[in-house]
PDB file of C-alpha atoms and ligand atoms in Angstrom:
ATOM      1  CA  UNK A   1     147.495 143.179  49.902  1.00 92.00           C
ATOM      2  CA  UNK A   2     144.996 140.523  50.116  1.00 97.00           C
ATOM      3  CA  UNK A   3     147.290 136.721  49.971  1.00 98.00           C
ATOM      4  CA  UNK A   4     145.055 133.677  49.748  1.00 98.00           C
ATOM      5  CA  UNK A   5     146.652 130.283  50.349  1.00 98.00           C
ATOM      6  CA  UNK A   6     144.743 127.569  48.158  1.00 98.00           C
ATOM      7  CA  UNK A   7     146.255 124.408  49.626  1.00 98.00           C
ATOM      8  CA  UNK A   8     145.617 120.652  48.948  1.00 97.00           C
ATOM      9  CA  UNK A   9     147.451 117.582  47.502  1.00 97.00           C
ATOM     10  CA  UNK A  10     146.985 118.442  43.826  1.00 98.00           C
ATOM     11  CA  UNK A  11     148.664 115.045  42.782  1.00 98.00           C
ATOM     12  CA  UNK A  12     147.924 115.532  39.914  1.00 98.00           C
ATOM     13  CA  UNK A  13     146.106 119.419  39.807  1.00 98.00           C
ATOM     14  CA  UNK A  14     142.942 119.115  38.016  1.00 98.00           C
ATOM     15  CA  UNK A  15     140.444 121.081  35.890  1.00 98.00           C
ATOM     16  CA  UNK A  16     138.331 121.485  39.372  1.00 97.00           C
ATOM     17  CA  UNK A  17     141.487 123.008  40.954  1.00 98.00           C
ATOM     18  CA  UNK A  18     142.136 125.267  38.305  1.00 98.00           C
ATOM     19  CA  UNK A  19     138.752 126.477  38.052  1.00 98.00           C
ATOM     20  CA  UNK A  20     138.915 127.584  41.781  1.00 98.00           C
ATOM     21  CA  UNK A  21     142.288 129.350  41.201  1.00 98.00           C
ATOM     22  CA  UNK A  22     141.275 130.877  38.055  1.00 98.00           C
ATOM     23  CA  UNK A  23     138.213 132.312  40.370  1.00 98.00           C
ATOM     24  CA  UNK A  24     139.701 133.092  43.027  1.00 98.00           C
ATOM     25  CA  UNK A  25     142.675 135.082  41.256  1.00 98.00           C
ATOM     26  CA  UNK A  26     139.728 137.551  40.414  1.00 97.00           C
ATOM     27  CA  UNK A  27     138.870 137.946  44.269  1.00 97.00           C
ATOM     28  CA  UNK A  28     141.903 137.730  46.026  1.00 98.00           C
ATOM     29  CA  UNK A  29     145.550 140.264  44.963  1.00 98.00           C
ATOM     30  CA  UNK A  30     147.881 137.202  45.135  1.00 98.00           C
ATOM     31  CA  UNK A  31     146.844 133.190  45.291  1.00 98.00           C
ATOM     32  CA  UNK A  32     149.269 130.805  46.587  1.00 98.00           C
ATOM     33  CA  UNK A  33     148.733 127.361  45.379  1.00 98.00           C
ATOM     34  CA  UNK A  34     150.414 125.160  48.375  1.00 98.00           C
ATOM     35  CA  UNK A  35     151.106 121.788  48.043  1.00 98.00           C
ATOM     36  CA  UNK A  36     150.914 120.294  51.687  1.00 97.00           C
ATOM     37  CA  UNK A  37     154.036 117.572  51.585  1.00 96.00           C
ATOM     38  CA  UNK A  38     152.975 114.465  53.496  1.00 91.00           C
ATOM     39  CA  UNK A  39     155.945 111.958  54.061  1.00 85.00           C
ATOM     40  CA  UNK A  40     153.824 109.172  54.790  1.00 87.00           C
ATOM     41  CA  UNK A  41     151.965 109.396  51.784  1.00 86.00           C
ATOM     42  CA  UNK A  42     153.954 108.532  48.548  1.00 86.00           C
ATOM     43  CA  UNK A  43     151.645 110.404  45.962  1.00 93.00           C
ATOM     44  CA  UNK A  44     151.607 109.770  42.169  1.00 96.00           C
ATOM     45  CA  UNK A  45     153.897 112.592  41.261  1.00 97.00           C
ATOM     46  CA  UNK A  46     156.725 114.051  43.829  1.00 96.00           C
ATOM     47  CA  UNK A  47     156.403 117.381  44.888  1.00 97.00           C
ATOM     48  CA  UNK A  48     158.577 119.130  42.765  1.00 97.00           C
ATOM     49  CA  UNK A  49     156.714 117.567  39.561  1.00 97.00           C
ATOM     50  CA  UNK A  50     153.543 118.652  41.351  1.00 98.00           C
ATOM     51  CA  UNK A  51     154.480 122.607  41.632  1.00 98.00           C
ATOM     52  CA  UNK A  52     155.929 121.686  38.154  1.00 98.00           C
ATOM     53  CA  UNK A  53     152.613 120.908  36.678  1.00 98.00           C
ATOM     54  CA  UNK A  54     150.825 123.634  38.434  1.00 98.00           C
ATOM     55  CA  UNK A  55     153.104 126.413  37.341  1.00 98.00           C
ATOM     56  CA  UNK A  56     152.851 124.965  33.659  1.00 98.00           C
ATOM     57  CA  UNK A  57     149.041 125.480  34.014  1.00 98.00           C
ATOM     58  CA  UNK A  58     149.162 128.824  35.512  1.00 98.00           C
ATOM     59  CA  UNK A  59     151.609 130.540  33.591  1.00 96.00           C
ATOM     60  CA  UNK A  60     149.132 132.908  32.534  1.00 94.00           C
ATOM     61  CA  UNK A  61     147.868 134.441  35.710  1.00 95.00           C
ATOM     62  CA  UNK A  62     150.185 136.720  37.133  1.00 95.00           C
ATOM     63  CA  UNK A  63     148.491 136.870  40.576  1.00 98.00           C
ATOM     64  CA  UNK A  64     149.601 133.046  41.062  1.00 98.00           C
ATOM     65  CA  UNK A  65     152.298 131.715  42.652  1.00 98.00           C
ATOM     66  CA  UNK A  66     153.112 128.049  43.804  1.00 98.00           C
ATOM     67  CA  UNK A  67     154.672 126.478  46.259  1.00 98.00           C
ATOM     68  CA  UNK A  68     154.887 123.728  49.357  1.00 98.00           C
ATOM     69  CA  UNK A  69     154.749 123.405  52.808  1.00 97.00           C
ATOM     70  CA  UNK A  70     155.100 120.424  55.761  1.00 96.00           C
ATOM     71  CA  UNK A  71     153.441 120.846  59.497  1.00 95.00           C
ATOM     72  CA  UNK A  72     150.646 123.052  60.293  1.00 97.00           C
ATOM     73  CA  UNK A  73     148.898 125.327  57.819  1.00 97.00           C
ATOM     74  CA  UNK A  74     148.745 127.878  59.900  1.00 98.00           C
ATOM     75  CA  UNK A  75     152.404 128.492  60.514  1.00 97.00           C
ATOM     76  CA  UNK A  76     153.108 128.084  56.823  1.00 98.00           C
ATOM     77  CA  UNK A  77     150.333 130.966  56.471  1.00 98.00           C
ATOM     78  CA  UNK A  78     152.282 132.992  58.785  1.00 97.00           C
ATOM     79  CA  UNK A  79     155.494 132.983  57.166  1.00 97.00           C
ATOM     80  CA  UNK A  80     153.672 134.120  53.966  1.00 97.00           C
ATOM     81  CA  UNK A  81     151.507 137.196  55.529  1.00 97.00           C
ATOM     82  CA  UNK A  82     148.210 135.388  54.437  1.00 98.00           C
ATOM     83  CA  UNK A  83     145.018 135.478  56.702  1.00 97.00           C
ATOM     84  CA  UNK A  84     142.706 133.872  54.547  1.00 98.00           C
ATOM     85  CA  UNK A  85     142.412 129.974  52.846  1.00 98.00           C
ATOM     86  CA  UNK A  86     140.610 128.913  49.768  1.00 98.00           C
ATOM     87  CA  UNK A  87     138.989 125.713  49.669  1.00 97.00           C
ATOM     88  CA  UNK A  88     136.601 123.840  47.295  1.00 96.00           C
ATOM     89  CA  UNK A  89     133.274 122.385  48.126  1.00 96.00           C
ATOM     90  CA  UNK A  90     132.036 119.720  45.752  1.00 95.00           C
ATOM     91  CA  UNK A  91     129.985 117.265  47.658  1.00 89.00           C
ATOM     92  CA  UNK A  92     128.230 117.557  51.217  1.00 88.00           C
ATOM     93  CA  UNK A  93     130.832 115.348  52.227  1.00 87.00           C
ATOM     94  CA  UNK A  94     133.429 117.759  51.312  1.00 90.00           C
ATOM     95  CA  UNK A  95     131.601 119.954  53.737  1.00 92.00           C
ATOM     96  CA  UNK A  96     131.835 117.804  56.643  1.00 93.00           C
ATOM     97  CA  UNK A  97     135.068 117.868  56.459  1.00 94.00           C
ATOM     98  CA  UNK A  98     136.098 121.537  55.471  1.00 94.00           C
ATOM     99  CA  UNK A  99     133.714 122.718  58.524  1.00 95.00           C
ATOM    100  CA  UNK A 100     135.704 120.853  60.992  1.00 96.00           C
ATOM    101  CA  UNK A 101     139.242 121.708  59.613  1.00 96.00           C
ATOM    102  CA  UNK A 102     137.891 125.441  59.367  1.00 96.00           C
ATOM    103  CA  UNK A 103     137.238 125.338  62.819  1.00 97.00           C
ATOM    104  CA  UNK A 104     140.082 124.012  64.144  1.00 97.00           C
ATOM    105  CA  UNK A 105     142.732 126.059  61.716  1.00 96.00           C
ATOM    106  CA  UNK A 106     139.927 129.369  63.081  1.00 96.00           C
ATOM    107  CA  UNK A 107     140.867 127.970  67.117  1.00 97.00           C
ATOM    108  CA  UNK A 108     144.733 127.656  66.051  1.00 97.00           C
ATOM    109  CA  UNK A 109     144.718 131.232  65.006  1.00 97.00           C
ATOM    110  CA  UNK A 110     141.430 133.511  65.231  1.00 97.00           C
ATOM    111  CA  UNK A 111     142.639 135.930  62.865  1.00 97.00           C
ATOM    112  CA  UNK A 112     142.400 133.406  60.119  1.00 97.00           C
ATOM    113  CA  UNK A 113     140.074 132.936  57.671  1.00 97.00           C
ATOM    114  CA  UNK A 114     138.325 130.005  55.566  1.00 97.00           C
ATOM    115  CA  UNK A 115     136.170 131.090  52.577  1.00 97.00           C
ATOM    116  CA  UNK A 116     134.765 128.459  50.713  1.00 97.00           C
ATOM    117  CA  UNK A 117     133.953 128.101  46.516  1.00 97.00           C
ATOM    118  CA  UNK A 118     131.492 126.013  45.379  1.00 96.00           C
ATOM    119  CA  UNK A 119     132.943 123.510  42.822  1.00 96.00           C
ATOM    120  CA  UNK A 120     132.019 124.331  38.928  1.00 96.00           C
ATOM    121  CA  UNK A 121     129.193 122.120  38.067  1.00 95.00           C
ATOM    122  CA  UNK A 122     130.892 120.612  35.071  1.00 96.00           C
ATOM    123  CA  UNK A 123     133.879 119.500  37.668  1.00 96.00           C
ATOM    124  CA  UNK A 124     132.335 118.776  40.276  1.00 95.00           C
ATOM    125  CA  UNK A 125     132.649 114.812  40.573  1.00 96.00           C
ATOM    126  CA  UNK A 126     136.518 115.561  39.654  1.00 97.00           C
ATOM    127  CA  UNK A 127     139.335 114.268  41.956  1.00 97.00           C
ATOM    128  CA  UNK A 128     143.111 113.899  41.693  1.00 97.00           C
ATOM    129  CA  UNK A 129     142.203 110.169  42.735  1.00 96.00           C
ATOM    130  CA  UNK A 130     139.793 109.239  40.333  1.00 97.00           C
ATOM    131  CA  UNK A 131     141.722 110.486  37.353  1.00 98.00           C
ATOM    132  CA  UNK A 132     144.447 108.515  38.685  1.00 97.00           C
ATOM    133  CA  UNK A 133     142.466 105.745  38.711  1.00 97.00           C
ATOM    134  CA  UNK A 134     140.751 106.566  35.270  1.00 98.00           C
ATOM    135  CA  UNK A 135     144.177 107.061  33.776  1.00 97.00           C
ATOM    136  CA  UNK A 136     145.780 103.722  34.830  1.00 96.00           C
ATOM    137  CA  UNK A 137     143.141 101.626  33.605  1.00 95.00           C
ATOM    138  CA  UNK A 138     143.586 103.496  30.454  1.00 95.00           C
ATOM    139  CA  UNK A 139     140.405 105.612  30.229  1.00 97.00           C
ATOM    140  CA  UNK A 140     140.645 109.099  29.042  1.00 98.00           C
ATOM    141  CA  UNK A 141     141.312 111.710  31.351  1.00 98.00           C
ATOM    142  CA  UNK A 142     140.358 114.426  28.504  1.00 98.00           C
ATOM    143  CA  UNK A 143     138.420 117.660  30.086  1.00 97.00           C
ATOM    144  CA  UNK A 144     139.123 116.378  33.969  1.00 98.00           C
ATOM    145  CA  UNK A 145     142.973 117.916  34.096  1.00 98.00           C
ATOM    146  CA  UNK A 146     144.201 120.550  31.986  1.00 98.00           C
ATOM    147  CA  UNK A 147     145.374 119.051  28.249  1.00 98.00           C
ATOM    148  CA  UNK A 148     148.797 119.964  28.493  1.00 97.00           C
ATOM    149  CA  UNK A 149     149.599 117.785  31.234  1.00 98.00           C
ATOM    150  CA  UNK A 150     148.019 114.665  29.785  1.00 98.00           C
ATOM    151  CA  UNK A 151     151.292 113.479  28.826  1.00 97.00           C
ATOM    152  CA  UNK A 152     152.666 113.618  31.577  1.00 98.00           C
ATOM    153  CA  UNK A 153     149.902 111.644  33.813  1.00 98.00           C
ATOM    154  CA  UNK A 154     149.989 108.796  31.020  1.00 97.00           C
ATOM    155  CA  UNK A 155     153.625 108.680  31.498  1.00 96.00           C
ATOM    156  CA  UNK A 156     153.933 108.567  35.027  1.00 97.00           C
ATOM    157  CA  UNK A 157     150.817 106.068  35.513  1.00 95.00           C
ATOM    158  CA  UNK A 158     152.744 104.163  33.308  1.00 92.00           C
ATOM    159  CA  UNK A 159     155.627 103.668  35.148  1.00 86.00           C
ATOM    160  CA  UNK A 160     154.018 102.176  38.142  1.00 76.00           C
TER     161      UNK A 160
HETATM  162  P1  ADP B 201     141.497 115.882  45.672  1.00 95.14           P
HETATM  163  O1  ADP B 201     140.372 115.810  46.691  1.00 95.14           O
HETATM  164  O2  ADP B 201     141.029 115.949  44.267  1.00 95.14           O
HETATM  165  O3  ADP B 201     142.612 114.902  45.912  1.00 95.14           O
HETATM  166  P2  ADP B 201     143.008 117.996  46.968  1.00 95.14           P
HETATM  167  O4  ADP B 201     143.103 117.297  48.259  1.00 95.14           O
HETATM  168  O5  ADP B 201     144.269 118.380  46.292  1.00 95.14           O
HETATM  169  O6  ADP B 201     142.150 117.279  45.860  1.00 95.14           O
HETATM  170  O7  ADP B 201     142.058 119.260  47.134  1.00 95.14           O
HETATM  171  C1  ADP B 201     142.495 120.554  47.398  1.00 95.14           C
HETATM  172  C2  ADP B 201     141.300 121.477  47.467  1.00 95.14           C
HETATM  173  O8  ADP B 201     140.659 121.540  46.200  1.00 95.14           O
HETATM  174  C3  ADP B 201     140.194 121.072  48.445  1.00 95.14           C
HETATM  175  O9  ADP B 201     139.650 122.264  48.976  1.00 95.14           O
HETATM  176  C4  ADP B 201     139.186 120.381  47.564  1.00 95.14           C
HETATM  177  O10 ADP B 201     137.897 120.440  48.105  1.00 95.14           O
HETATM  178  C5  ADP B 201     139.294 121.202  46.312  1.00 95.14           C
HETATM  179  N1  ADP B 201     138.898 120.483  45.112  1.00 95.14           N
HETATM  180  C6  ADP B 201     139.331 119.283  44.687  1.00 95.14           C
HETATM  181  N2  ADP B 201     138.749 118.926  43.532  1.00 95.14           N
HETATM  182  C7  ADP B 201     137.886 119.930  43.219  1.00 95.14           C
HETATM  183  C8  ADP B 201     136.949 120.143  42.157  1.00 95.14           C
HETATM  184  N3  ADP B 201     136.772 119.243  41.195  1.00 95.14           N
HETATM  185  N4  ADP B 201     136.229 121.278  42.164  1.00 95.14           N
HETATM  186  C9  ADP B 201     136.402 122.188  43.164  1.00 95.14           C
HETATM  187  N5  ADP B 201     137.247 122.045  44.195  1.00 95.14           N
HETATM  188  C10 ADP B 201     137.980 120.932  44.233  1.00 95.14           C
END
Protein backbone atom coordinates (compact mmCIF):
# COMPACT_ATOMS: atom_id res chain seq x y z
CA UNK A 1 0.00 0.00 0.00
CA UNK A 2 1.20 3.26 -1.11
CA UNK A 3 1.06 5.87 2.48
CA UNK A 4 1.84 9.49 1.69
CA UNK A 5 2.52 11.81 4.62
CA UNK A 6 1.28 15.47 3.66
CA UNK A 7 2.79 17.41 6.56
CA UNK A 8 2.84 21.18 7.42
CA UNK A 9 1.46 23.60 10.09
CA UNK A 10 -2.08 23.85 8.71
CA UNK A 11 -2.99 26.53 11.45
CA UNK A 12 -5.63 27.02 10.11
CA UNK A 13 -5.86 24.23 6.86
CA UNK A 14 -6.77 26.08 3.86
CA UNK A 15 -8.49 25.73 0.46
CA UNK A 16 -4.69 25.35 -1.03
CA UNK A 17 -4.17 22.44 1.44
CA UNK A 18 -7.19 20.78 0.65
CA UNK A 19 -6.79 21.00 -2.92
CA UNK A 20 -3.42 19.08 -2.62
CA UNK A 21 -5.05 16.38 -0.41
CA UNK A 22 -8.05 16.11 -2.46
CA UNK A 23 -5.29 15.42 -5.42
CA UNK A 24 -3.22 13.55 -3.97
CA UNK A 25 -5.93 11.07 -2.41
CA UNK A 26 -6.39 10.13 -6.21
CA UNK A 27 -2.54 9.20 -6.51
CA UNK A 28 -1.56 7.87 -3.41
CA UNK A 29 -3.84 4.48 -1.36
CA UNK A 30 -3.79 6.34 2.02
CA UNK A 31 -2.80 10.29 2.77
CA UNK A 32 -1.80 11.24 6.13
CA UNK A 33 -2.32 14.82 6.87
CA UNK A 34 0.47 15.48 9.78
CA UNK A 35 0.48 18.34 11.73
CA UNK A 36 4.24 18.91 12.77
CA UNK A 37 3.78 20.23 16.67
CA UNK A 38 6.32 22.97 17.31
CA UNK A 39 6.51 24.00 21.10
CA UNK A 40 8.13 27.12 20.46
CA UNK A 41 5.67 28.31 18.21
CA UNK A 42 2.21 29.09 19.81
CA UNK A 43 0.02 28.86 16.55
CA UNK A 44 -3.52 30.32 16.15
CA UNK A 45 -5.36 27.15 16.90
CA UNK A 46 -3.80 24.19 19.25
CA UNK A 47 -3.19 21.07 17.77
CA UNK A 48 -6.01 19.18 18.65
CA UNK A 49 -8.40 22.02 17.10
CA UNK A 50 -6.07 21.81 14.10
CA UNK A 51 -6.61 17.84 13.36
CA UNK A 52 -10.16 18.93 14.47
CA UNK A 53 -10.66 21.20 11.57
CA UNK A 54 -8.94 19.00 9.14
CA UNK A 55 -10.95 15.91 9.86
CA UNK A 56 -14.21 18.16 9.62
CA UNK A 57 -13.02 19.02 6.05
CA UNK A 58 -12.10 15.63 5.03
CA UNK A 59 -14.79 13.62 6.21
CA UNK A 60 -15.55 12.65 2.84
CA UNK A 61 -12.42 11.00 1.60
CA UNK A 62 -11.95 7.77 2.97
CA UNK A 63 -8.26 7.46 1.96
CA UNK A 64 -7.50 10.38 4.60
CA UNK A 65 -6.44 10.21 7.83
CA UNK A 66 -4.99 12.94 10.26
CA UNK A 67 -2.79 13.21 12.70
CA UNK A 68 0.53 14.89 14.54
CA UNK A 69 3.92 14.43 15.11
CA UNK A 70 7.11 16.30 17.14
CA UNK A 71 11.03 15.67 16.09
CA UNK A 72 12.15 14.54 12.81
CA UNK A 73 9.87 13.71 9.90
CA UNK A 74 11.53 10.99 9.05
CA UNK A 75 11.14 8.94 12.18
CA UNK A 76 7.49 9.90 12.38
CA UNK A 77 7.40 8.42 8.64
CA UNK A 78 8.85 5.34 9.94
CA UNK A 79 6.52 4.53 12.56
CA UNK A 80 3.73 4.92 9.93
CA UNK A 81 5.30 2.60 6.98
CA UNK A 82 5.32 5.70 4.59
CA UNK A 83 8.25 6.27 2.06
CA UNK A 84 6.98 9.07 0.29
CA UNK A 85 5.99 13.08 1.35
CA UNK A 86 3.63 15.41 -0.33
CA UNK A 87 4.40 18.92 -0.48
CA UNK A 88 2.98 22.03 -2.25
CA UNK A 89 4.80 24.38 -4.49
CA UNK A 90 3.21 27.79 -4.90
CA UNK A 91 5.90 30.32 -5.42
CA UNK A 92 9.69 29.88 -6.53
CA UNK A 93 10.35 30.67 -3.12
CA UNK A 94 8.49 27.75 -1.93
CA UNK A 95 10.94 25.89 -4.07
CA UNK A 96 13.98 27.07 -2.50
CA UNK A 97 13.01 25.86 0.34
CA UNK A 98 11.28 22.40 -0.41
CA UNK A 99 14.61 21.52 -2.53
CA UNK A 100 16.77 21.89 0.43
CA UNK A 101 14.46 20.13 3.02
CA UNK A 102 14.01 17.33 0.23
CA UNK A 103 17.49 16.86 0.26
CA UNK A 104 18.27 16.70 3.57
CA UNK A 105 14.99 14.43 4.71
CA UNK A 106 16.50 12.18 1.06
CA UNK A 107 20.35 12.16 3.14
CA UNK A 108 18.43 11.25 6.56
CA UNK A 109 16.91 8.28 4.90
CA UNK A 110 17.59 7.40 1.05
CA UNK A 111 14.67 5.32 0.75
CA UNK A 112 12.47 8.32 1.13
CA UNK A 113 10.75 10.17 -1.17
CA UNK A 114 9.59 13.94 -1.88
CA UNK A 115 7.09 14.45 -4.75
CA UNK A 116 6.02 17.77 -5.23
CA UNK A 117 2.25 19.36 -6.50
CA UNK A 118 2.06 22.41 -8.04
CA UNK A 119 -0.37 24.72 -6.13
CA UNK A 120 -4.00 25.22 -7.93
CA UNK A 121 -3.82 28.46 -9.70
CA UNK A 122 -6.88 29.88 -8.05
CA UNK A 123 -4.96 29.17 -4.48
CA UNK A 124 -1.97 29.79 -5.14
CA UNK A 125 -1.18 33.18 -3.18
CA UNK A 126 -3.11 31.28 -0.17
CA UNK A 127 -1.40 30.87 3.26
CA UNK A 128 -2.52 29.86 6.76
CA UNK A 129 -0.75 33.32 7.65
CA UNK A 130 -2.33 35.60 5.48
CA UNK A 131 -5.84 34.45 6.20
CA UNK A 132 -4.94 34.91 9.68
CA UNK A 133 -4.02 38.13 9.04
CA UNK A 134 -7.03 38.82 6.60
CA UNK A 135 -9.37 37.45 9.23
CA UNK A 136 -8.25 39.62 12.21
CA UNK A 137 -8.48 42.77 10.50
CA UNK A 138 -11.89 41.65 9.62
CA UNK A 139 -11.64 40.97 5.86
CA UNK A 140 -13.35 38.02 4.44
CA UNK A 141 -11.68 34.89 4.35
CA UNK A 142 -14.57 33.46 1.91
CA UNK A 143 -13.06 30.90 -0.90
CA UNK A 144 -9.32 30.90 0.90
CA UNK A 145 -10.36 28.06 3.74
CA UNK A 146 -13.06 25.72 3.41
CA UNK A 147 -16.71 27.50 4.46
CA UNK A 148 -17.44 25.35 7.20
CA UNK A 149 -14.69 26.38 9.26
CA UNK A 150 -15.24 30.11 8.89
CA UNK A 151 -16.78 30.19 12.15
CA UNK A 152 -14.50 28.92 13.78
CA UNK A 153 -11.39 31.20 12.48
CA UNK A 154 -13.67 34.38 13.27
CA UNK A 155 -14.08 33.02 16.66
CA UNK A 156 -10.76 32.20 17.56
CA UNK A 157 -9.17 35.49 15.87
CA UNK A 158 -11.47 37.00 18.02
CA UNK A 159 -10.33 35.95 21.11
CA UNK A 160 -6.85 37.20 20.77
P1 LIG B 1 1.40 27.76 5.15
O1 LIG B 1 2.66 28.00 4.34
O2 LIG B 1 0.16 28.20 4.47
O3 LIG B 1 1.50 28.17 6.59
P2 LIG B 1 1.97 25.00 5.85
O4 LIG B 1 3.28 25.29 6.43
O5 LIG B 1 0.96 24.34 6.71
O6 LIG B 1 1.22 26.22 5.19
O7 LIG B 1 2.17 24.17 4.50
C1 LIG B 1 2.13 22.79 4.41
C2 LIG B 1 2.35 22.38 2.97
O8 LIG B 1 1.28 22.86 2.16
C3 LIG B 1 3.61 22.93 2.30
O9 LIG B 1 4.08 21.94 1.41
C4 LIG B 1 3.12 24.13 1.54
O10 LIG B 1 3.94 24.43 0.45
C5 LIG B 1 1.77 23.64 1.09
N1 LIG B 1 0.82 24.71 0.84
C6 LIG B 1 0.48 25.73 1.65
N2 LIG B 1 -0.43 26.53 1.08
C7 LIG B 1 -0.67 26.02 -0.16
C8 LIG B 1 -1.49 26.42 -1.26
N3 LIG B 1 -2.24 27.52 -1.20
N4 LIG B 1 -1.48 25.66 -2.37
C9 LIG B 1 -0.69 24.55 -2.42
N5 LIG B 1 0.11 24.13 -1.44
C10 LIG B 1 0.13 24.85 -0.32
Amino acid sequence: MKVAIYPGSFDPITNGHLDIIHRASKVFDKVIVSILVNPEKKGLFSIDKRVELIKKVTKDCENVEVDSFQGLLVNFMNKKESKVIIKGLRTVSDFEYEFKMALMNNKLDSSIETVFMMANAKYSYVSSSSVKEVAMFGGSIEGLVPKEIIPDIKKQVSNK
